[in-house]
Coordinates of C-alpha atoms in Angstrom, one line a residue:
X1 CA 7.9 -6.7 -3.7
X2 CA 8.7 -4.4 -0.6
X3 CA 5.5 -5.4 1.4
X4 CA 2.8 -8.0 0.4
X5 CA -0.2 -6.2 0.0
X6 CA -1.8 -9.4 -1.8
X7 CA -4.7 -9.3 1.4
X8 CA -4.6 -5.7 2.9
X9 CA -7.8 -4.3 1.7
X10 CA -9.2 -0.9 2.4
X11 CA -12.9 -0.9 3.1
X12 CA -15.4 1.8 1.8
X13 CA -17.6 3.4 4.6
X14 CA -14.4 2.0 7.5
X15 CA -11.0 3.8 8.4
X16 CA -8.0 1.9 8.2
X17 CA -6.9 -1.2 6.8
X18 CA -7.8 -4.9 6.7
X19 CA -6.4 -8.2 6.5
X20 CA -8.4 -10.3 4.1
X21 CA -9.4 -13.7 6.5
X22 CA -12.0 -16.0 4.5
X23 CA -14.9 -15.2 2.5
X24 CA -17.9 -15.7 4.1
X25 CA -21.7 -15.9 3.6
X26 CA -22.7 -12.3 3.4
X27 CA -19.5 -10.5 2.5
X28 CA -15.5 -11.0 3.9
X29 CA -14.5 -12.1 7.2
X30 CA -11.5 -9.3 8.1
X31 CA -9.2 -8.3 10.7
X32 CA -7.7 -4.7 11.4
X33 CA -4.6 -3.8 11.3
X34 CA -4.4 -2.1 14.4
X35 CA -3.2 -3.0 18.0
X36 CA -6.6 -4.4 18.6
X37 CA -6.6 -6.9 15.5
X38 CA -10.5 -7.0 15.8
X39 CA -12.2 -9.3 13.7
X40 CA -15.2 -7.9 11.6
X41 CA -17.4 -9.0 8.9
X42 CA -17.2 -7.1 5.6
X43 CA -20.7 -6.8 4.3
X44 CA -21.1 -7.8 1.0
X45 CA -22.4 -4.3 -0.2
X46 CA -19.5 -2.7 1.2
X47 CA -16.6 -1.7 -1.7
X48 CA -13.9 -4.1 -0.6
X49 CA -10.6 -3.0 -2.5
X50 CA -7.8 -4.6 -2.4
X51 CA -4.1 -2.8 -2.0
X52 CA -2.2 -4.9 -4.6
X53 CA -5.0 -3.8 -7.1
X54 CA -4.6 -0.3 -6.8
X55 CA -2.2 2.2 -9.0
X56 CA -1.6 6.2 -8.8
X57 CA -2.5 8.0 -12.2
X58 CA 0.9 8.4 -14.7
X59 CA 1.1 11.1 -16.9
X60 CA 0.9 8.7 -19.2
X61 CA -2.8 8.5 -19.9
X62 CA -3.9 5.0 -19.7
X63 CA -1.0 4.1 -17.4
X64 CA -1.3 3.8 -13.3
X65 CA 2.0 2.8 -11.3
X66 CA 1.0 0.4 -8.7
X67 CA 0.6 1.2 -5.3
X68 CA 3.3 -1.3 -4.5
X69 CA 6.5 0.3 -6.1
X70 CA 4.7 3.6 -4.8
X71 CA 5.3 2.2 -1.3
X72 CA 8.8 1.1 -2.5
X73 CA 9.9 4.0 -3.9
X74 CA 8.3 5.6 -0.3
X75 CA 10.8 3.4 1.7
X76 CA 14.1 3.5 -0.7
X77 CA 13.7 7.4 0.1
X78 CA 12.1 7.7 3.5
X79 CA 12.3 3.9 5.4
X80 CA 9.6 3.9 7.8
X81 CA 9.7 7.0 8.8
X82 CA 7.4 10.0 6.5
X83 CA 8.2 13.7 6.6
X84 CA 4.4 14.0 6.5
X85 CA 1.3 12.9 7.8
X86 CA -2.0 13.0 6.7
X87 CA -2.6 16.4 8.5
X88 CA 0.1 18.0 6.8
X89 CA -0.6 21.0 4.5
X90 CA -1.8 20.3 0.6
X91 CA 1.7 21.8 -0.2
X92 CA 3.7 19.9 1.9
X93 CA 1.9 16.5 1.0
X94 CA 2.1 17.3 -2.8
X95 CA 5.7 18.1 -3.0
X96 CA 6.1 14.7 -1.1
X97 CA 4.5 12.8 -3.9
X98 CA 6.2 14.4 -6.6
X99 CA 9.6 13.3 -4.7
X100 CA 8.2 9.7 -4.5
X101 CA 6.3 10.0 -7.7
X102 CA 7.3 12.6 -10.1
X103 CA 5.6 11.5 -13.3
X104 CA 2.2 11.5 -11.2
X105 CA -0.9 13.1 -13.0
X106 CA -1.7 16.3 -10.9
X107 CA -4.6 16.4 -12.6
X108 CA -6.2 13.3 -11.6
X109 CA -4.5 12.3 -8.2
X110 CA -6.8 14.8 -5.6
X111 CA -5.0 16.0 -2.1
X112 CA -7.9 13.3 -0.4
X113 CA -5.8 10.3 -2.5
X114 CA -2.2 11.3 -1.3
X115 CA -3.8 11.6 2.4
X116 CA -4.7 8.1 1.8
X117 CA -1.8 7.3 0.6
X118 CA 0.2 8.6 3.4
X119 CA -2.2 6.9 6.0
X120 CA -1.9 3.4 4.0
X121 CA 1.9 3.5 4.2
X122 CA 2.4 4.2 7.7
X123 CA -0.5 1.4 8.7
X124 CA 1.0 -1.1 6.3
X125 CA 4.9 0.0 8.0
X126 CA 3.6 -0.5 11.3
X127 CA 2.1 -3.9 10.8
X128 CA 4.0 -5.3 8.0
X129 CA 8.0 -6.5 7.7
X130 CA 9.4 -4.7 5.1
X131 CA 11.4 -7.7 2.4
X132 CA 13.9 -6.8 0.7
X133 CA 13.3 -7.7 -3.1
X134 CA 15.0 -10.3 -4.5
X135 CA 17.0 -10.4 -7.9
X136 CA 16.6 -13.2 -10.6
X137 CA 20.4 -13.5 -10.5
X138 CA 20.7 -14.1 -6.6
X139 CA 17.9 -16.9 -6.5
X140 CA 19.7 -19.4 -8.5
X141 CA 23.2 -18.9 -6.7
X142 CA 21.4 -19.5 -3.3
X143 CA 19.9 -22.8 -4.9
X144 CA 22.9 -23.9 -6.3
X145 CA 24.7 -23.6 -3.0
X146 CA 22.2 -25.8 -1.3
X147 CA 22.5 -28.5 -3.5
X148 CA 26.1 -29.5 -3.6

C-alpha cells in the first residue's frame, strides 16, 4: 500500500485529519496533521472514522474500492501534485474522479465526498512518505540475498 492510512482518522464535527495516539478514558487521544501537530482529545461521542476503513461507491452495487488504491491510483496519475482543489468547480472535480475512478457510482458518491476526498489526499501527501508497493516476487529475492 501507497500510504499507511492504518491511524489517519477523520473526525466528525473537526477539519482535517488525525493521527490515532492511544485510546483514552473518554474518547481517543489524537494529533493533527498539520504544521502544528497539536495534540487533542477525541471525545467519545464524536464519529471517529478511520481512513483504511473507508471505500468510494463501485458501480457494482454492494462493492466500494477502498480509499487506499483510490489514493494510489491518485498518485500513479497525478504524484503529489492535484489538478484540483477542493474549491474547484463540481465539473472540474467530477471529471477528476472519473479519471482516477471511472467505475465510481455517480449516483451515490455526492460533489461534498470528492471534496473530501481531494482535501484527504493532499493532507495525507503533505504529511505522509509515499512507499512504493512491494511485489510477492521481489520479497523473497531480497531475503535470499541476505542470507547467503
Amino acid at each position: 500500500m501507497p500510504y499507511d492510512l492504518k491511524e489517519l482518522a477523520a473526525i466528525s464535527g473537526q477539519s482535517g485529519l488525525y493521527r490515532l495516539l492511544k485510546p483514552a478514558r473518554h474518547g481517543v487521544l489524537v494529533e493533527s496533521l498539520d504544521a502544528k501537530a497539536a495534540r487533542s482529545l477525541a471525545p467519545a461521542s464524536n464519529k471517529v472514522s478511520l481512513l483504511s476503513e473507508i471505500g468510494i461507491y463501485s458501480q457494482d452495487s454492494d462493492d466500494t474500492v477502498p480509499l487506499t488504491q483510490v489514493f494510489e491510483n491518485i498518485y500513479q496519475k497525478y504524484g503529489t501534485n492535484l489538478p484540483v482543489s477542493n474549491k474547484s468547480s463540481e465539473a472540474e472535480l467530477t471529471s477528476f474522479l472519473a479519471e482516477v475512478l471511472p467505475e465510481y457510482d455517480r449516483e451515490r458518491v455526492y460533489l461534498s465526498d470528492i471534496k473530501k476526498l481531494v482535501t484527504w489526499y493532499s493532507i495525507v501527501s503533505q504529511h505522509r512518505p509515499y512507499e512504493e508497493a512491494t511485489t510477492e516476487s521481489e520479497a523473497p529475492a531480497a531475503e535470499t540475498t541476505e542470507e547467503a
